[in-house]
Short mmCIF file of C-alpha atoms and ligand atoms in Angstrom, two decimals:
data_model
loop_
_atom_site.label_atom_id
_atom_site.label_comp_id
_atom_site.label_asym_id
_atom_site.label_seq_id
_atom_site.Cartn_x
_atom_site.Cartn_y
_atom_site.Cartn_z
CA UNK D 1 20.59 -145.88 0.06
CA UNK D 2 21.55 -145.39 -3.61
CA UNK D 3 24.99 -143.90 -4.70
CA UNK D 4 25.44 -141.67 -7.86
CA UNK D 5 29.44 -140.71 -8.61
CA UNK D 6 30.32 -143.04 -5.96
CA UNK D 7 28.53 -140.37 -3.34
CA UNK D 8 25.80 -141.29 -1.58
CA UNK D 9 22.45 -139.79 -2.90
CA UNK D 10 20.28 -137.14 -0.64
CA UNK D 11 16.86 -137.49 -0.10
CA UNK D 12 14.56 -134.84 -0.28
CA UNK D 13 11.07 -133.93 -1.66
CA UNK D 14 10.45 -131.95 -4.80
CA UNK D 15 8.09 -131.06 -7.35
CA UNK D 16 8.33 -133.31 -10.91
CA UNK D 17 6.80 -132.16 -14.38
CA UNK D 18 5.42 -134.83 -16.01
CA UNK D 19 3.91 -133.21 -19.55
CA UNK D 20 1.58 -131.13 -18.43
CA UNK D 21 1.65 -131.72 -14.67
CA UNK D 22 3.62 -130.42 -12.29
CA UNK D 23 3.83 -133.30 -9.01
CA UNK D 24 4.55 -131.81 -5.78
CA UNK D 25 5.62 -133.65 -2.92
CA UNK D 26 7.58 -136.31 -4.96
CA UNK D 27 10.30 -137.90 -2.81
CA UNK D 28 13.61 -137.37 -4.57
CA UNK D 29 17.13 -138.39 -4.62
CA UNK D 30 19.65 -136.01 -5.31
CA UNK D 31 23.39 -136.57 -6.46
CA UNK D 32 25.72 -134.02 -4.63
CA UNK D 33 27.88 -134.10 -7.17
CA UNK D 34 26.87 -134.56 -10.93
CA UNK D 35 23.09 -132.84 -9.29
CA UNK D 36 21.42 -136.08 -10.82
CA UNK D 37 17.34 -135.90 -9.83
CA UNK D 38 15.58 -139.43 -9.65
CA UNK D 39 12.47 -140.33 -8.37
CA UNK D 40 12.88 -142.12 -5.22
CA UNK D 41 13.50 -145.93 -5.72
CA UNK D 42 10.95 -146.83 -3.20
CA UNK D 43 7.92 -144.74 -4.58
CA UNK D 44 9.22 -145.36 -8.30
CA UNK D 45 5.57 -147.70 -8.93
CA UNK D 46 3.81 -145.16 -7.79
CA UNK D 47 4.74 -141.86 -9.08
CA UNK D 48 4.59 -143.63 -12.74
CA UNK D 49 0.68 -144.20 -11.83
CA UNK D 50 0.05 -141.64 -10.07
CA UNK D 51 1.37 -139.64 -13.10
CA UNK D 52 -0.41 -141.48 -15.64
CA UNK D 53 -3.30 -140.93 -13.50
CA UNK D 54 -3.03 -136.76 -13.37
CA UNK D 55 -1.85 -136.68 -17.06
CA UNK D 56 -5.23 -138.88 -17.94
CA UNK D 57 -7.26 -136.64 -15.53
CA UNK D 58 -5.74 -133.15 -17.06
CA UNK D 59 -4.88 -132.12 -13.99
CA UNK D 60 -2.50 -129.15 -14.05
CA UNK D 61 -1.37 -129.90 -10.56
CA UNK D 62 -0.69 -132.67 -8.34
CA UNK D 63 0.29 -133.53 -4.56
CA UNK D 64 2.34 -136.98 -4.04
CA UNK D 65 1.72 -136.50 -0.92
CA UNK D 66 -2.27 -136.68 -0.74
CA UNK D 67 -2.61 -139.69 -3.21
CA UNK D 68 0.56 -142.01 -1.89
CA UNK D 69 0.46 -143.57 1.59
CA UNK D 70 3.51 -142.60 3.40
CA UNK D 71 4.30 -146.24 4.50
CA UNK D 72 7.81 -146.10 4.29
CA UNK D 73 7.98 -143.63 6.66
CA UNK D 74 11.68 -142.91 7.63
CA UNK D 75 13.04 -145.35 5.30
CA UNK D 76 12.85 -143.06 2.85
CA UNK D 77 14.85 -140.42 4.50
CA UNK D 78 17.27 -142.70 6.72
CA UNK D 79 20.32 -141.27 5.01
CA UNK D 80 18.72 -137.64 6.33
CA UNK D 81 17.80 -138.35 10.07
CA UNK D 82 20.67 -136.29 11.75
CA UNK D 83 21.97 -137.84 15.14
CA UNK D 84 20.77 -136.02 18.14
CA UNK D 85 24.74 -136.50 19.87
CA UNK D 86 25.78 -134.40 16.80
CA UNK D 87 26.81 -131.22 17.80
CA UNK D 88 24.52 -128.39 16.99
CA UNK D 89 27.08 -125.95 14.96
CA UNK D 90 27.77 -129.31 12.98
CA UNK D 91 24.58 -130.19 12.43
CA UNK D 92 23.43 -126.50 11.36
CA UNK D 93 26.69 -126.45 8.61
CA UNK D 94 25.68 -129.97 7.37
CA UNK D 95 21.95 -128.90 6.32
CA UNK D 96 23.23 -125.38 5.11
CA UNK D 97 25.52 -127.57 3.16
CA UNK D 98 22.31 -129.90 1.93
CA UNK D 99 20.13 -126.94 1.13
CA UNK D 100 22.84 -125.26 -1.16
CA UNK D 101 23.13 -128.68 -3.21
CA UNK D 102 19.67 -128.32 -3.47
CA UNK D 103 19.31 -125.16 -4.41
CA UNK D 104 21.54 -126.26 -7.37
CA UNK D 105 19.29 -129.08 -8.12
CA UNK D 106 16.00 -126.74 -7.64
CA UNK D 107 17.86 -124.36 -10.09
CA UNK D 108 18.59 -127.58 -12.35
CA UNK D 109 14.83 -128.22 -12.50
CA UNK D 110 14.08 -124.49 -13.36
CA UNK D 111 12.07 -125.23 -10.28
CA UNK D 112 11.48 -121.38 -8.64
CA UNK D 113 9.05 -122.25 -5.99
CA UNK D 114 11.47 -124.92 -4.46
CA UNK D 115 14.23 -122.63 -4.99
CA UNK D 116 12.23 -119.69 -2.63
CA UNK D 117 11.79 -122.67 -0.84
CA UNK D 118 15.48 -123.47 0.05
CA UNK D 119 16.70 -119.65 0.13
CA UNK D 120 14.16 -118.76 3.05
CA UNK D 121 15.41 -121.95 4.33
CA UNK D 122 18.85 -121.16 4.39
CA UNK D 123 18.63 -117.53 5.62
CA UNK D 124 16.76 -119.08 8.93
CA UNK D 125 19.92 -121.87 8.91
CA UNK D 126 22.37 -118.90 8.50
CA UNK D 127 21.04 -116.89 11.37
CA UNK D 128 20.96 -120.08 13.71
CA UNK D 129 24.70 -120.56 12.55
CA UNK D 130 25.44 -117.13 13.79
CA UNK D 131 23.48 -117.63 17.67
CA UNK D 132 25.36 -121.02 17.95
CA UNK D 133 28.73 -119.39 17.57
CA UNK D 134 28.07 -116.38 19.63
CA UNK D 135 27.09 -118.88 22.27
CA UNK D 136 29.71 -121.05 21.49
CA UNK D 137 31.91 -117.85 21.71
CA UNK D 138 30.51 -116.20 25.19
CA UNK D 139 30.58 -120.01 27.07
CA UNK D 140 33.98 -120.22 25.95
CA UNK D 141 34.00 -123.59 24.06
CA UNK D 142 34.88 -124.06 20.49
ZN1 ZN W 1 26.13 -138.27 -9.65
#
């Protein structure tokens, strides 16, 4: 895990410009708090080659995800994997809470598809927020 203003980092996938490329796909780490954006630690080798590679090649656009073997698997993501215990209305307010830090980093990166991205994302998150307390509210509990 990597740490940025003593917070931890979140991981997520984004789209890099490098030149004239845009990179979808890349895994990212994103500081919470100062909304630092760095290239994943673990993938670091090869997003420099891989955009070498597109720049060289001309192309326009890219997809990490098509070129780069996704060995590391959960690794990447380990400080994202939510615990199934966790209860629901949590869980819902944590990723609302992810998604609006990175809407700030999407709007950081002048990145607009990302940003569509995370806003259709977090009107689906807000209406599940709303069922889970009306449940929560009709069986009593919480
Ligand atoms: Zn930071």
């Amino acid at each position: 895990m990597s740490f940025c203003c003593g917070a931890s980092m979140i991981g997520t996938k984004g789209t890099l410009k490098h030149i004239h490329t845009h990179i979808h796909n890349v895994p990212l780490l994103f500081c919470p708090v100062c909304h630092r954006v760095e290239v994943h630690h673990l993938v670091e080798m090869e997003y420099e080659i891989l955009a070498e590679y597109a720049h060289g090649d001309g192309a326009a656009e890219i997809d990490f995800d098509e070129y780069v073997e996704d060995r590391h698997g959960a690794a990447l993501y380990e400080n994202c994997v939510s615990n199934e215990d966790e209860d629901p209305l949590e869980l819902v307010r944590n990723q609302i809470d992810i998604s609006l830090d990175l809407l700030m980093a999407a709007k950081a990166l002048n990145d607009t598809e990302w940003e569509n991205e995370l806003k259709k994302r977090l009107s689906v998150l807000s209406q599940r927020r709303a069922k889970l307390r009306n449940k929560a509210k009709s069986a009593g509990s919480k």
